[in-house]
Amino acid sequence: MDVSPDADYLERYNQSTHAWTKAFRLARGFFITFEGGEGAGKSTQIERLASKMRAKKYDVLLTREPGGSPGAEAVRHVLLSGAAEPFGPKMEALLFAAARSDHVEQVIRPAVERGSIVLCDRFLDSSRVYQGVTGGIDQAFMDRLEQVAINGMMPDMTLIFDLDPAEGLRRATVRRGAEAAADRFEKETLAIHQARRAAFLAIAAAEPERCIVIDAAADPDTVENVVTAAVFAALETRAPARDRQVTPA
Ligand code: TYD
């Protein structure tokens, strides 16, 4: 099994964390997560939002889970290849938590503390849904694991991309090519994906101050407009800009 970290991803990681462009920082950082089922368009939309923000001179860090730091990227391969699957959902939940803890401490917290906007493709809600709800793991165990993994680093805002799983899986198949194999979590039954959709919507309903549901069935430009409007409105009210401080070039 190949467990070497994804070279392209690490290259982008290095560029985004170490090669600063001139950008202004916020008085405090802002941490936004993108969540939802397979093929809902999160990755496309997170890249579009990052480009838009960078064009407006915001200091943006784009990252993802599982992964996002060299240590967590190594764990990503173990999880998505299915190598950990035979050891059960608890083992997988612990590995996701280990990867998240490394990602939080090495990448997310330092970026938020220096005033950046952090955009993260999947985070704790994916564990709540995939390992907790559809993995059947005890809620109290998952709650404790989450606290250890995030160590207080709760997202300021979470966008939940909502889409009929049949359509999401169709899109995901087109994206990877019909002949390539689905990953460990994508390959599960439609009923499981439907349960995940319901679980994401339940989180959004329970935490309306953090979560906003995005209708991902619309065309990508429409979704982009909705995402942009929601995020900029939140930034304006909740994260005022510091006096346009320029970061080192
Ligand atoms: P990935 O290839 O990053 O694709 P996408 O986010 O576009 O689906 O796959 C990540 C997979 O890992 C996805 O099936 C969801 C799953 N996952 C969990 O089960 N728990 C988690 O905590 C995280 C972050 C992801």
Coordinates of C-alpha atoms and ligand atoms in Angstrom, one line a residue:
M1 CA 0.0 0.0 0.0
D2 CA 1.3 3.5 -0.9
V3 CA 1.2 5.7 2.2
S4 CA 3.4 8.5 0.8
P5 CA 1.7 11.9 1.2
D6 CA 0.2 13.4 -2.0
A7 CA 3.0 15.4 -3.5
D8 CA 0.8 17.9 -5.3
Y9 CA -1.2 18.6 -2.2
L10 CA 2.0 19.1 -0.1
E11 CA 3.3 21.5 -2.7
R12 CA 0.2 23.6 -2.5
Y13 CA 0.3 23.3 1.3
N14 CA 3.8 24.7 1.3
Q15 CA 2.9 27.6 -1.1
S16 CA -0.1 28.6 0.9
T17 CA 1.5 28.5 4.3
H18 CA 4.9 29.8 3.6
A19 CA 4.8 31.9 0.4
W20 CA 2.9 35.0 1.5
T21 CA 1.3 37.3 -1.0
K22 CA 0.5 40.8 0.0
A23 CA -2.8 40.6 1.7
F24 CA -4.5 42.3 4.6
R25 CA -5.4 40.4 7.7
L26 CA -8.4 40.5 9.9
A27 CA -8.5 41.7 13.4
R28 CA -9.1 38.1 14.3
G29 CA -8.9 35.1 12.0
F30 CA -12.0 33.4 10.7
F31 CA -12.5 29.7 10.3
I32 CA -14.9 28.4 7.7
T33 CA -15.6 24.7 7.0
F34 CA -17.3 23.1 4.0
E35 CA -19.3 20.0 4.7
G36 CA -21.7 17.6 2.9
G37 CA -22.1 14.3 1.2
E38 CA -20.1 12.9 -1.8
G39 CA -20.2 14.9 -5.1
A40 CA -21.9 18.0 -3.7
G41 CA -19.4 20.4 -5.2
K42 CA -17.6 21.4 -2.0
S43 CA -14.1 21.3 -3.5
T44 CA -15.0 23.3 -6.6
Q45 CA -16.8 25.9 -4.5
I46 CA -14.1 26.2 -1.8
E47 CA -11.5 26.9 -4.6
R48 CA -13.7 29.5 -6.2
L49 CA -14.3 31.2 -2.9
A50 CA -10.5 31.2 -2.1
S51 CA -9.8 32.8 -5.5
K52 CA -12.5 35.5 -4.9
M53 CA -11.2 36.3 -1.5
R54 CA -7.6 36.5 -2.6
A55 CA -8.6 38.8 -5.4
K56 CA -10.0 41.1 -2.7
K57 CA -6.6 40.8 -0.9
Y58 CA -7.8 38.7 2.0
D59 CA -5.1 36.4 3.5
V60 CA -6.6 33.0 2.8
L61 CA -5.5 29.5 3.8
L62 CA -7.2 26.7 1.8
T63 CA -6.9 23.3 3.4
R64 CA -8.8 19.9 3.7
E65 CA -9.5 16.9 5.8
P66 CA -8.5 14.2 6.2
G67 CA -5.1 15.7 5.7
G68 CA -4.0 19.4 5.5
S69 CA -0.7 18.9 7.4
P70 CA 2.1 16.5 6.5
G71 CA 1.3 14.2 9.4
A72 CA -2.4 14.2 8.7
E73 CA -1.8 13.6 5.0
A74 CA 0.0 10.4 5.8
V75 CA -3.0 9.2 7.8
R76 CA -5.3 10.2 5.0
H77 CA -3.9 7.4 2.8
V78 CA -4.5 4.8 5.5
L79 CA -8.1 5.9 5.9
L80 CA -9.2 6.5 2.3
S81 CA -7.5 3.4 0.9
G82 CA -9.7 1.3 3.2
A83 CA -6.6 -0.1 5.1
A84 CA -8.1 0.8 8.4
E85 CA -11.6 -0.5 7.6
P86 CA -11.1 -4.1 8.8
F87 CA -10.3 -2.7 12.3
G88 CA -13.7 -1.1 12.7
P89 CA -15.3 2.3 12.8
K90 CA -13.8 3.1 16.2
M91 CA -10.3 2.7 14.9
E92 CA -11.2 4.9 11.9
A93 CA -12.7 7.5 14.2
L94 CA -9.5 7.6 16.3
L95 CA -7.4 8.0 13.1
F96 CA -9.6 10.8 11.8
A97 CA -9.2 12.5 15.2
A98 CA -5.4 12.0 15.3
A99 CA -5.2 13.5 11.8
R100 CA -7.5 16.4 12.9
S101 CA -5.5 17.2 16.0
D102 CA -2.3 17.4 14.0
H103 CA -4.0 19.6 11.4
V104 CA -5.5 21.9 14.0
E105 CA -2.2 22.4 15.9
Q106 CA 0.1 22.6 13.0
V107 CA -1.9 24.6 10.5
I108 CA -5.4 25.8 11.4
R109 CA -4.8 27.4 14.8
P110 CA -1.6 29.2 13.8
A111 CA -3.3 30.6 10.7
V112 CA -6.4 31.8 12.6
E113 CA -4.1 33.3 15.3
R114 CA -2.2 35.3 12.8
G115 CA -5.5 36.7 11.4
S116 CA -6.0 34.5 8.2
I117 CA -9.2 33.2 6.9
V118 CA -9.0 29.5 6.9
L119 CA -11.2 27.6 4.5
C120 CA -11.3 23.8 5.3
D121 CA -12.8 21.1 3.0
R122 CA -14.5 18.9 5.6
F123 CA -13.9 19.0 9.4
L124 CA -15.6 17.8 12.6
D125 CA -19.1 17.4 11.1
S126 CA -17.8 14.7 8.7
S127 CA -16.7 12.7 11.7
R128 CA -20.0 13.3 13.5
V129 CA -21.9 12.0 10.5
Y130 CA -19.6 9.3 8.9
Q131 CA -18.2 7.8 12.0
G132 CA -20.8 8.8 14.6
V133 CA -24.1 8.4 12.9
T134 CA -23.5 6.0 10.0
G135 CA -20.5 4.3 11.8
G136 CA -22.7 3.6 14.8
I137 CA -20.3 4.9 17.3
D138 CA -21.5 5.9 20.8
Q139 CA -22.3 9.7 21.0
A140 CA -20.5 10.2 24.3
F141 CA -17.3 8.7 22.9
M142 CA -17.5 10.8 19.7
D143 CA -18.1 14.0 21.8
R144 CA -15.0 13.3 23.8
L145 CA -12.9 12.5 20.8
E146 CA -14.1 15.7 19.1
Q147 CA -13.1 17.8 22.1
V148 CA -9.6 16.2 22.1
A149 CA -9.1 16.6 18.4
I150 CA -10.2 20.2 18.0
N151 CA -9.1 21.5 21.4
G152 CA -11.4 24.5 21.3
M153 CA -10.9 25.2 17.5
M154 CA -14.6 25.3 16.6
P155 CA -15.4 26.7 13.2
D156 CA -16.9 30.2 13.1
M157 CA -19.0 29.2 10.1
T158 CA -20.0 25.9 8.4
L159 CA -21.5 25.6 5.0
I160 CA -23.4 22.4 4.6
F161 CA -23.8 21.4 0.9
D162 CA -27.1 19.6 0.5
L163 CA -27.7 17.3 -2.4
D164 CA -29.8 14.2 -3.3
P165 CA -27.1 11.4 -2.7
A166 CA -28.1 9.7 -6.0
E167 CA -27.1 12.9 -7.9
G168 CA -24.0 13.3 -5.7
L169 CA -22.8 9.8 -6.4
R170 CA -23.4 10.3 -10.1
R171 CA -21.4 13.5 -10.1
A172 CA -18.6 11.8 -8.0
T173 CA -18.4 8.9 -10.5
V174 CA -18.1 11.4 -13.5
R175 CA -15.4 13.3 -11.6
R176 CA -13.1 10.3 -10.9
G177 CA -14.0 8.4 -14.1
A178 CA -16.3 5.4 -14.2
E179 CA -13.5 2.9 -14.4
A180 CA -11.6 4.2 -11.2
A181 CA -12.7 2.7 -7.9
A182 CA -14.7 4.6 -5.4
D183 CA -12.9 5.3 -2.1
R184 CA -13.6 3.6 1.3
F185 CA -16.6 5.9 2.2
E186 CA -18.0 6.7 -1.3
K187 CA -18.5 3.0 -2.1
E188 CA -21.2 2.5 0.6
T189 CA -24.9 2.0 -0.2
L190 CA -27.4 4.7 -1.2
A191 CA -29.3 4.2 2.1
I192 CA -26.1 5.1 4.0
H193 CA -25.6 8.2 1.9
Q194 CA -29.2 9.2 2.6
A195 CA -28.7 8.7 6.3
R196 CA -25.6 11.0 6.1
R197 CA -27.6 13.7 4.3
A198 CA -30.2 13.6 7.0
A199 CA -27.5 13.7 9.7
F200 CA -25.9 16.8 8.1
L201 CA -29.3 18.5 8.0
A202 CA -29.9 17.7 11.6
I203 CA -26.6 19.3 12.6
A204 CA -27.6 22.4 10.7
A205 CA -30.9 22.5 12.4
A206 CA -29.3 22.1 15.8
E207 CA -26.6 24.7 15.3
P208 CA -28.2 27.5 13.2
E209 CA -25.7 30.2 14.4
R210 CA -22.8 28.2 13.0
C211 CA -24.3 26.4 10.0
I212 CA -25.9 27.4 6.8
V213 CA -27.4 24.9 4.3
I214 CA -26.5 25.5 0.7
D215 CA -28.7 24.0 -2.0
A216 CA -26.0 22.2 -4.1
A217 CA -28.4 21.1 -6.8
A218 CA -28.2 24.5 -8.5
D219 CA -25.7 25.2 -11.2
P220 CA -22.1 26.0 -10.0
D221 CA -22.4 29.7 -10.8
T222 CA -25.6 30.1 -8.8
V223 CA -24.1 28.1 -5.9
E224 CA -21.0 30.3 -6.0
N225 CA -23.1 33.4 -5.7
V226 CA -25.0 32.0 -2.7
V227 CA -21.7 31.0 -1.0
T228 CA -20.1 34.4 -1.7
A229 CA -23.0 36.3 -0.4
A230 CA -23.3 34.2 2.8
V231 CA -19.6 34.3 3.6
F232 CA -19.0 38.0 2.9
A233 CA -22.1 38.9 5.0
A234 CA -20.7 36.8 7.9
L235 CA -17.2 38.4 7.6
E236 CA -18.6 41.9 7.6
T237 CA -20.6 41.4 10.7
R238 CA -18.3 39.1 12.6
A239 CA -14.7 39.7 11.6
P240 CA -13.8 43.4 11.0
A241 CA -10.6 44.1 9.1
R242 CA -7.6 45.3 11.0
D243 CA -5.9 48.4 9.6
R244 CA -4.9 46.7 6.3
Q245 CA -1.7 45.3 7.6
V246 CA 0.5 44.0 4.8
T247 CA 2.0 40.5 5.4
P248 CA 5.7 39.9 4.4
A249 CA 6.0 39.4 0.6
Ligands
TYD1 P1 -12.2 13.1 -0.3 O1 -11.5 12.3 -1.3 O2 -11.4 14.2 0.5 O3 -13.4 13.7 -1.0 P2 -14.7 14.5 -0.7 O4 -14.5 15.4 0.5 O5 -14.8 15.3 -2.0 O6 -15.8 13.5 -0.5 O7 -12.8 12.1 0.8 C1 -12.8 12.2 2.1 C2 -13.7 11.0 2.6 O8 -13.5 10.9 4.0 C3 -15.2 11.3 2.4 O9 -15.8 10.1 2.0 C4 -15.7 11.6 3.8 C5 -14.7 10.8 4.7 N1 -14.5 11.5 6.0 C6 -14.9 10.8 7.1 O10 -15.5 9.7 7.1 N2 -14.7 11.4 8.4 C7 -14.1 12.6 8.5 O11 -13.9 13.1 9.7 C8 -13.6 13.2 7.3 C9 -12.9 14.5 7.4 C10 -13.8 12.6 6.1

